[in-house]
Amino acid sequence: MILPSSIFSRIGISALIAVVVLSSATVDVGARDQSKDWILLKDCRLIPNPANDGDSFHVSAGEKEYLFRLYLVDAPETDEMTPRRLIDQAKYFSITVPQAIEVGRVAKDFTQEKLSQPFTVFTHMSDAMGQSRLERFYAFVETREGDLGEQLVRSGLARSYGFKTAPPGLTSSRIEVEKLQQFEDEAKREKIGAWGVNTGRLNVQAQTPSAFSSFIADGKTRPRSAPAVSSAVFPPAAKPAASITRSRPVETTGSHAKEKTPLGNIDINTATEKELTTVPGIGHVMAARIIAARPFRSADDLKRVSGIGGKKYAQTRPYFQ
């Protein structure tokens, strides 16, 4: 059952909760044996899996595999397997069910992109249920840019909604819930993500910068711009375990279909999203940005699309007329 968010307040430094750093080999507990402290898994990698979506995904930490579900946020479904939930999500964003699925798939691509580099997981190993054979746990996930859930909501690809808990360093969830609501309001006002589906702004970037939370190992919640903390603080009875070994990086090689895309054959102003994604280096997120930036005087204007730098431009330009 998904519970609504509630109000909470930040605690003082002297009362910070403990963060327990464990290697993947030592974390092997079921939901009924959930940890009272935060378990910190460093250098995690996303495991490609058809069941991954914007807010739930398979993760490797060392040699172990986990399935995590984000706290406090809810991205639309990517298919029609859970129709009642999908209808509720579509109603929330005031869009159709097919549009909600489209948003869900873009959210999935967004998360995959954000988790393409090593990331950190904070979890109590609390049961998040689900239909997978692998037990699923709730977690906060921190990327190099900050909290993943906040990034999804600020981009209009998820709603502030879901199982509540106090983030690391806080006694309840009020501050984080209020921040998520602010991000949601900003995305809605700017008509981006799910809020901008009907105006062709599904993946337009936010107009104003955002300070995403960074859950550091000492338990304090800080804006991403704050000075980094290099060492963890542990309670007297706890000792950090050995660093976990990084798993094999996620492969990012192009698909077989992309390899056969003819050069100079795509019209930048009329190509469908499916056609655009056959170009190496262009996924669903980038395709949506290209469509939103139309019309172009020529394919040379690809340079002005957000996220297409000199290297990506040189890679993709030959495929367009």
GROMACS .gro file of C-alpha atoms in nm:
model
  321
    1MET     CA    1   0.000   0.000   0.000
    2ILE     CA    2   0.138   0.344  -0.094
    3LEU     CA    3   0.100   0.598   0.184
    4PRO     CA    4   0.071   0.978   0.148
    5SER     CA    5   0.361   1.196   0.260
    6SER     CA    6   0.354   1.361   0.603
    7ILE     CA    7   0.522   1.654   0.783
    8PHE     CA    8   0.860   1.641   0.958
    9SER     CA    9   1.151   1.855   1.076
   10ARG     CA   10   1.531   1.846   1.050
   11ILE     CA   11   1.721   1.724   1.353
   12GLY     CA   12   2.041   1.873   1.497
   13ILE     CA   13   2.386   1.741   1.414
   14SER     CA   14   2.428   1.584   1.756
   15ALA     CA   15   2.121   1.373   1.698
   16LEU     CA   16   2.205   1.251   1.347
   17ILE     CA   17   2.112   0.896   1.275
   18ALA     CA   18   2.383   0.643   1.203
   19VAL     CA   19   2.468   0.537   0.852
   20VAL     CA   20   2.605   0.186   0.835
   21VAL     CA   21   2.841   0.118   0.547
   22LEU     CA   22   2.832  -0.246   0.447
   23SER     CA   23   2.976  -0.441   0.161
   24SER     CA   24   2.727  -0.618  -0.062
   25ALA     CA   25   2.839  -0.951   0.078
   26THR     CA   26   2.726  -0.855   0.428
   27VAL     CA   27   2.381  -0.728   0.327
   28ASP     CA   28   2.152  -1.025   0.307
   29VAL     CA   29   1.841  -0.946   0.509
   30GLY     CA   30   1.473  -0.984   0.434
   31ALA     CA   31   1.207  -0.717   0.484
   32ARG     CA   32   1.100  -0.862   0.818
   33ASP     CA   33   1.462  -0.818   0.940
   34GLN     CA   34   1.494  -0.463   0.809
   35SER     CA   35   1.780  -0.253   0.942
   36LYS     CA   36   1.710   0.026   1.191
   37ASP     CA   37   2.011   0.216   1.060
   38TRP     CA   38   2.070   0.332   0.706
   39ILE     CA   39   2.266   0.082   0.501
   40LEU     CA   40   2.493   0.258   0.254
   41LEU     CA   41   2.590   0.083  -0.071
   42LYS     CA   42   2.856   0.266  -0.269
   43ASP     CA   43   2.968   0.234  -0.631
   44CYS     CA   44   2.642   0.071  -0.740
   45ARG     CA   45   2.562   0.001  -1.104
   46LEU     CA   46   2.234  -0.024  -1.290
   47ILE     CA   47   2.160  -0.374  -1.419
   48PRO     CA   48   1.972  -0.370  -1.752
   49ASN     CA   49   1.638  -0.543  -1.703
   50PRO     CA   50   1.310  -0.522  -1.900
   51ALA     CA   51   1.125  -0.462  -1.573
   52ASN     CA   52   1.325  -0.147  -1.488
   53ASP     CA   53   1.131   0.178  -1.498
   54GLY     CA   54   1.169   0.534  -1.372
   55ASP     CA   55   1.138   0.459  -1.001
   56SER     CA   56   1.218   0.086  -0.969
   57PHE     CA   57   1.526  -0.090  -1.101
   58HIS     CA   58   1.779  -0.369  -1.057
   59VAL     CA   59   2.114  -0.273  -0.906
   60SER     CA   60   2.448  -0.444  -0.860
   61ALA     CA   61   2.669  -0.372  -0.559
   62GLY     CA   62   2.982  -0.580  -0.575
   63GLU     CA   63   2.873  -0.931  -0.666
   64LYS     CA   64   2.517  -0.902  -0.535
   65GLU     CA   65   2.201  -0.798  -0.715
   66TYR     CA   66   1.924  -0.591  -0.554
   67LEU     CA   67   1.591  -0.452  -0.665
   68PHE     CA   68   1.516  -0.104  -0.530
   69ARG     CA   69   1.209   0.122  -0.536
   70LEU     CA   70   1.250   0.496  -0.474
   71TYR     CA   71   1.096   0.651  -0.164
   72LEU     CA   72   0.851   0.944  -0.192
   73VAL     CA   73   0.813   0.957  -0.572
   74ASP     CA   74   0.608   0.775  -0.834
   75ALA     CA   75   0.685   0.767  -1.208
   76PRO     CA   76   0.413   0.649  -1.451
   77GLU     CA   77   0.404   0.286  -1.561
   78THR     CA   78   0.569   0.186  -1.888
   79ASP     CA   79   0.301  -0.060  -2.000
   80GLU     CA   80  -0.062  -0.160  -1.937
   81MET     CA   81   0.009  -0.440  -1.689
   82THR     CA   82  -0.133  -0.238  -1.395
   83PRO     CA   83  -0.429  -0.052  -1.550
   84ARG     CA   84  -0.583   0.086  -1.230
   85ARG     CA   85  -0.255   0.243  -1.124
   86LEU     CA   86  -0.196   0.374  -1.474
   87ILE     CA   87  -0.540   0.537  -1.484
   88ASP     CA   88  -0.469   0.706  -1.152
   89GLN     CA   89  -0.136   0.838  -1.278
   90ALA     CA   90  -0.291   0.968  -1.600
   91LYS     CA   91  -0.564   1.143  -1.401
   92TYR     CA   92  -0.307   1.303  -1.171
   93PHE     CA   93  -0.120   1.461  -1.463
   94SER     CA   94  -0.442   1.535  -1.658
   95ILE     CA   95  -0.328   1.329  -1.957
   96THR     CA   96  -0.448   1.017  -2.136
   97VAL     CA   97  -0.340   0.665  -2.044
   98PRO     CA   98  -0.130   0.627  -2.364
   99GLN     CA   99   0.037   0.957  -2.281
  100ALA     CA  100   0.107   0.838  -1.926
  101ILE     CA  101   0.280   0.529  -2.068
  102GLU     CA  102   0.486   0.757  -2.293
  103VAL     CA  103   0.589   0.964  -1.989
  104GLY     CA  104   0.676   0.645  -1.801
  105ARG     CA  105   0.906   0.532  -2.080
  106VAL     CA  106   1.079   0.869  -2.093
  107ALA     CA  107   1.119   0.852  -1.713
  108LYS     CA  108   1.277   0.508  -1.755
  109ASP     CA  109   1.525   0.648  -2.008
  110PHE     CA  110   1.592   0.944  -1.778
  111THR     CA  111   1.675   0.714  -1.486
  112GLN     CA  112   1.890   0.492  -1.705
  113GLU     CA  113   2.087   0.799  -1.816
  114LYS     CA  114   2.129   0.929  -1.459
  115LEU     CA  115   2.243   0.587  -1.337
  116SER     CA  116   2.491   0.532  -1.619
  117GLN     CA  117   2.767   0.631  -1.375
  118PRO     CA  118   2.833   0.473  -1.031
  119PHE     CA  119   2.580   0.583  -0.771
  120THR     CA  120   2.504   0.543  -0.401
  121VAL     CA  121   2.205   0.371  -0.239
  122PHE     CA  122   2.066   0.443   0.110
  123THR     CA  123   1.826   0.176   0.232
  124HIS     CA  124   1.669   0.030   0.546
  125MET     CA  125   1.592  -0.290   0.351
  126SER     CA  126   1.222  -0.216   0.399
  127ASP     CA  127   0.990  -0.430   0.187
  128ALA     CA  128   0.863  -0.245  -0.121
  129MET     CA  129   0.662  -0.546  -0.239
  130GLY     CA  130   0.630  -0.579  -0.617
  131GLN     CA  131   0.578  -0.874  -0.852
  132SER     CA  132   0.939  -0.976  -0.911
  133ARG     CA  133   1.088  -1.297  -0.772
  134LEU     CA  134   1.369  -1.082  -0.636
  135GLU     CA  135   1.265  -0.907  -0.314
  136ARG     CA  136   1.230  -0.533  -0.364
  137PHE     CA  137   1.341  -0.272  -0.109
  138TYR     CA  138   1.274   0.099  -0.067
  139ALA     CA  139   1.574   0.329  -0.109
  140PHE     CA  140   1.706   0.677  -0.169
  141VAL     CA  141   1.945   0.689  -0.463
  142GLU     CA  142   2.211   0.956  -0.500
  143THR     CA  143   2.366   1.021  -0.840
  144ARG     CA  144   2.651   1.259  -0.912
  145GLU     CA  145   2.389   1.532  -0.954
  146GLY     CA  146   2.207   1.458  -0.628
  147ASP     CA  147   1.890   1.273  -0.528
  148LEU     CA  148   1.736   1.081  -0.820
  149GLY     CA  149   1.377   1.118  -0.700
  150GLU     CA  150   1.411   1.496  -0.685
  151GLN     CA  151   1.552   1.504  -1.038
  152LEU     CA  152   1.259   1.301  -1.171
  153VAL     CA  153   1.001   1.527  -1.007
  154ARG     CA  154   1.176   1.850  -1.114
  155SER     CA  155   1.179   1.720  -1.473
  156GLY     CA  156   0.805   1.650  -1.457
  157LEU     CA  157   0.859   1.275  -1.496
  158ALA     CA  158   0.729   1.168  -1.155
  159ARG     CA  159   0.491   1.291  -0.889
  160SER     CA  160   0.557   1.355  -0.524
  161TYR     CA  161   0.377   1.048  -0.395
  162GLY     CA  162   0.473   0.724  -0.230
  163PHE     CA  163   0.592   0.541   0.079
  164LYS     CA  164   0.712   0.791   0.339
  165THR     CA  165   1.027   0.783   0.550
  166ALA     CA  166   1.271   1.036   0.690
  167PRO     CA  167   1.576   1.072   0.463
  168PRO     CA  168   1.923   1.018   0.611
  169GLY     CA  169   1.987   1.286   0.874
  170LEU     CA  170   1.622   1.378   0.931
  171THR     CA  171   1.366   1.264   1.187
  172SER     CA  172   1.065   1.278   0.951
  173SER     CA  173   0.989   1.350   0.590
  174ARG     CA  174   0.841   1.703   0.595
  175ILE     CA  175   1.138   1.894   0.454
  176GLU     CA  176   1.190   1.647   0.171
  177VAL     CA  177   0.818   1.627   0.094
  178GLU     CA  178   0.792   2.007   0.081
  179LYS     CA  179   1.096   2.022  -0.147
  180LEU     CA  180   0.947   1.763  -0.381
  181GLN     CA  181   0.620   1.955  -0.389
  182GLN     CA  182   0.810   2.271  -0.479
  183PHE     CA  183   0.985   2.090  -0.763
  184GLU     CA  184   0.653   1.949  -0.883
  185ASP     CA  185   0.493   2.295  -0.877
  186GLU     CA  186   0.785   2.437  -1.077
  187ALA     CA  187   0.765   2.161  -1.338
  188LYS     CA  188   0.390   2.212  -1.365
  189ARG     CA  189   0.427   2.588  -1.401
  190GLU     CA  190   0.691   2.547  -1.672
  191LYS     CA  191   0.479   2.279  -1.844
  192ILE     CA  192   0.757   2.024  -1.878
  193GLY     CA  193   0.755   1.645  -1.860
  194ALA     CA  194   0.411   1.496  -1.799
  195TRP     CA  195   0.279   1.848  -1.743
  196GLY     CA  196   0.381   1.944  -2.097
  197VAL     CA  197   0.283   1.638  -2.300
  198ASN     CA  198   0.001   1.821  -2.479
  199THR     CA  199   0.229   2.111  -2.576
  200GLY     CA  200   0.524   1.909  -2.703
  201ARG     CA  201   0.739   1.974  -2.394
  202LEU     CA  202   0.775   1.621  -2.265
  203ASN     CA  203   1.150   1.654  -2.226
  204VAL     CA  204   1.220   2.025  -2.222
  205GLN     CA  205   1.475   2.116  -1.955
  206ALA     CA  206   1.376   2.317  -1.649
  207GLN     CA  207   1.403   2.695  -1.688
  208THR     CA  208   1.561   2.747  -1.347
  209PRO     CA  209   1.846   2.553  -1.181
  210SER     CA  210   1.767   2.333  -0.883
  211ALA     CA  211   1.965   2.234  -0.576
  212PHE     CA  212   1.915   1.861  -0.538
  213SER     CA  213   1.972   1.699  -0.201
  214SER     CA  214   2.288   1.503  -0.143
  215PHE     CA  215   2.259   1.243   0.132
  216ILE     CA  216   2.614   1.226   0.259
  217ALA     CA  217   2.758   0.941   0.464
  218ASP     CA  218   2.751   1.141   0.789
  219GLY     CA  219   2.373   1.151   0.765
  220LYS     CA  220   2.338   1.523   0.686
  221THR     CA  221   2.120   1.639   0.399
  222ARG     CA  222   2.288   1.917   0.201
  223PRO     CA  223   2.245   2.093  -0.132
  224ARG     CA  224   2.465   1.958  -0.407
  225SER     CA  225   2.671   2.277  -0.406
  226ALA     CA  226   2.778   2.229  -0.044
  227PRO     CA  227   3.135   2.118   0.032
  228ALA     CA  228   3.180   1.743   0.005
  229VAL     CA  229   3.250   1.529   0.310
  230SER     CA  230   3.528   1.282   0.244
  231SER     CA  231   3.489   1.050   0.543
  232ALA     CA  232   3.192   0.882   0.706
  233VAL     CA  233   3.101   0.924   1.074
  234PHE     CA  234   3.008   0.602   1.251
  235PRO     CA  235   2.872   0.532   1.599
  236PRO     CA  236   3.125   0.376   1.841
  237ALA     CA  237   2.985   0.025   1.796
  238ALA     CA  238   2.991   0.036   1.417
  239LYS     CA  239   3.291  -0.009   1.191
  240PRO     CA  240   3.298   0.045   0.816
  241ALA     CA  241   3.344  -0.269   0.615
  242ALA     CA  242   3.584  -0.301   0.329
  243SER     CA  243   3.499  -0.108   0.015
  244ILE     CA  244   3.276  -0.300  -0.218
  245THR     CA  245   3.408  -0.401  -0.555
  246ARG     CA  246   3.259  -0.233  -0.858
  247SER     CA  247   3.063  -0.458  -1.083
  248ARG     CA  248   3.103  -0.469  -1.457
  249PRO     CA  249   3.004  -0.134  -1.614
  250VAL     CA  250   2.681  -0.113  -1.806
  251GLU     CA  251   2.752  -0.154  -2.174
  252THR     CA  252   2.638   0.137  -2.389
  253THR     CA  253   2.709   0.008  -2.736
  254GLY     CA  254   2.453   0.085  -3.002
  255SER     CA  255   2.186  -0.157  -3.115
  256HIS     CA  256   2.204  -0.362  -3.432
  257ALA     CA  257   1.931  -0.147  -3.587
  258LYS     CA  258   2.132   0.172  -3.530
  259GLU     CA  259   2.436   0.028  -3.701
  260LYS     CA  260   2.234  -0.007  -4.023
  261THR     CA  261   2.087   0.346  -4.026
  262PRO     CA  262   2.172   0.500  -4.367
  263LEU     CA  263   2.383   0.817  -4.358
  264GLY     CA  264   2.221   1.140  -4.475
  265ASN     CA  265   1.875   0.982  -4.496
  266ILE     CA  266   1.678   1.142  -4.209
  267ASP     CA  267   1.478   1.466  -4.234
  268ILE     CA  268   1.538   1.657  -3.911
  269ASN     CA  269   1.196   1.828  -3.924
  270THR     CA  270   0.973   1.532  -4.009
  271ALA     CA  271   1.142   1.229  -3.854
  272THR     CA  272   0.940   1.038  -3.596
  273GLU     CA  273   1.075   0.961  -3.251
  274LYS     CA  274   1.129   0.600  -3.361
  275GLU     CA  275   1.331   0.713  -3.662
  276LEU     CA  276   1.539   0.952  -3.453
  277THR     CA  277   1.629   0.680  -3.204
  278THR     CA  278   1.784   0.470  -3.481
  279VAL     CA  279   2.068   0.723  -3.490
  280PRO     CA  280   2.363   0.620  -3.268
  281GLY     CA  281   2.379   0.849  -2.966
  282ILE     CA  282   2.012   0.950  -2.976
  283GLY     CA  283   1.780   0.785  -2.724
  284HIS     CA  284   1.414   0.858  -2.645
  285VAL     CA  285   1.508   1.153  -2.422
  286MET     CA  286   1.721   1.323  -2.687
  287ALA     CA  287   1.467   1.244  -2.960
  288ALA     CA  288   1.198   1.420  -2.758
  289ARG     CA  289   1.424   1.724  -2.718
  290ILE     CA  290   1.486   1.737  -3.094
  291ILE     CA  291   1.114   1.720  -3.169
  292ALA     CA  292   1.043   1.992  -2.911
  293ALA     CA  293   1.305   2.222  -3.069
  294ARG     CA  294   1.156   2.210  -3.420
  295PRO     CA  295   1.148   2.362  -3.676
  296PHE     CA  296   1.515   2.368  -3.778
  297ARG     CA  297   1.654   2.564  -4.071
  298SER     CA  298   1.880   2.266  -4.136
  299ALA     CA  299   2.026   1.972  -3.951
  300ASP     CA  300   2.320   2.198  -3.865
  301ASP     CA  301   2.092   2.348  -3.599
  302LEU     CA  302   2.119   2.025  -3.399
  303LYS     CA  303   2.390   2.215  -3.211
  304ARG     CA  304   2.127   2.423  -3.031
  305VAL     CA  305   1.946   2.119  -2.887
  306SER     CA  306   2.016   2.081  -2.517
  307GLY     CA  307   2.253   1.793  -2.452
  308ILE     CA  308   2.409   1.786  -2.800
  309GLY     CA  309   2.765   1.905  -2.760
  310GLY     CA  310   3.041   1.907  -3.016
  311LYS     CA  311   3.120   1.538  -2.984
  312LYS     CA  312   2.758   1.420  -3.009
  313TYR     CA  313   2.692   1.662  -3.295
  314ALA     CA  314   2.984   1.520  -3.491
  315GLN     CA  315   2.852   1.169  -3.422
  316THR     CA  316   2.490   1.233  -3.524
  317ARG     CA  317   2.504   1.501  -3.798
  318PRO     CA  318   2.604   1.263  -4.083
  319TYR     CA  319   2.276   1.072  -4.045
  320PHE     CA  320   2.063   1.374  -4.135
  321GLN     CA  321   1.994   1.534  -4.473
   0.00000   0.00000   0.00000
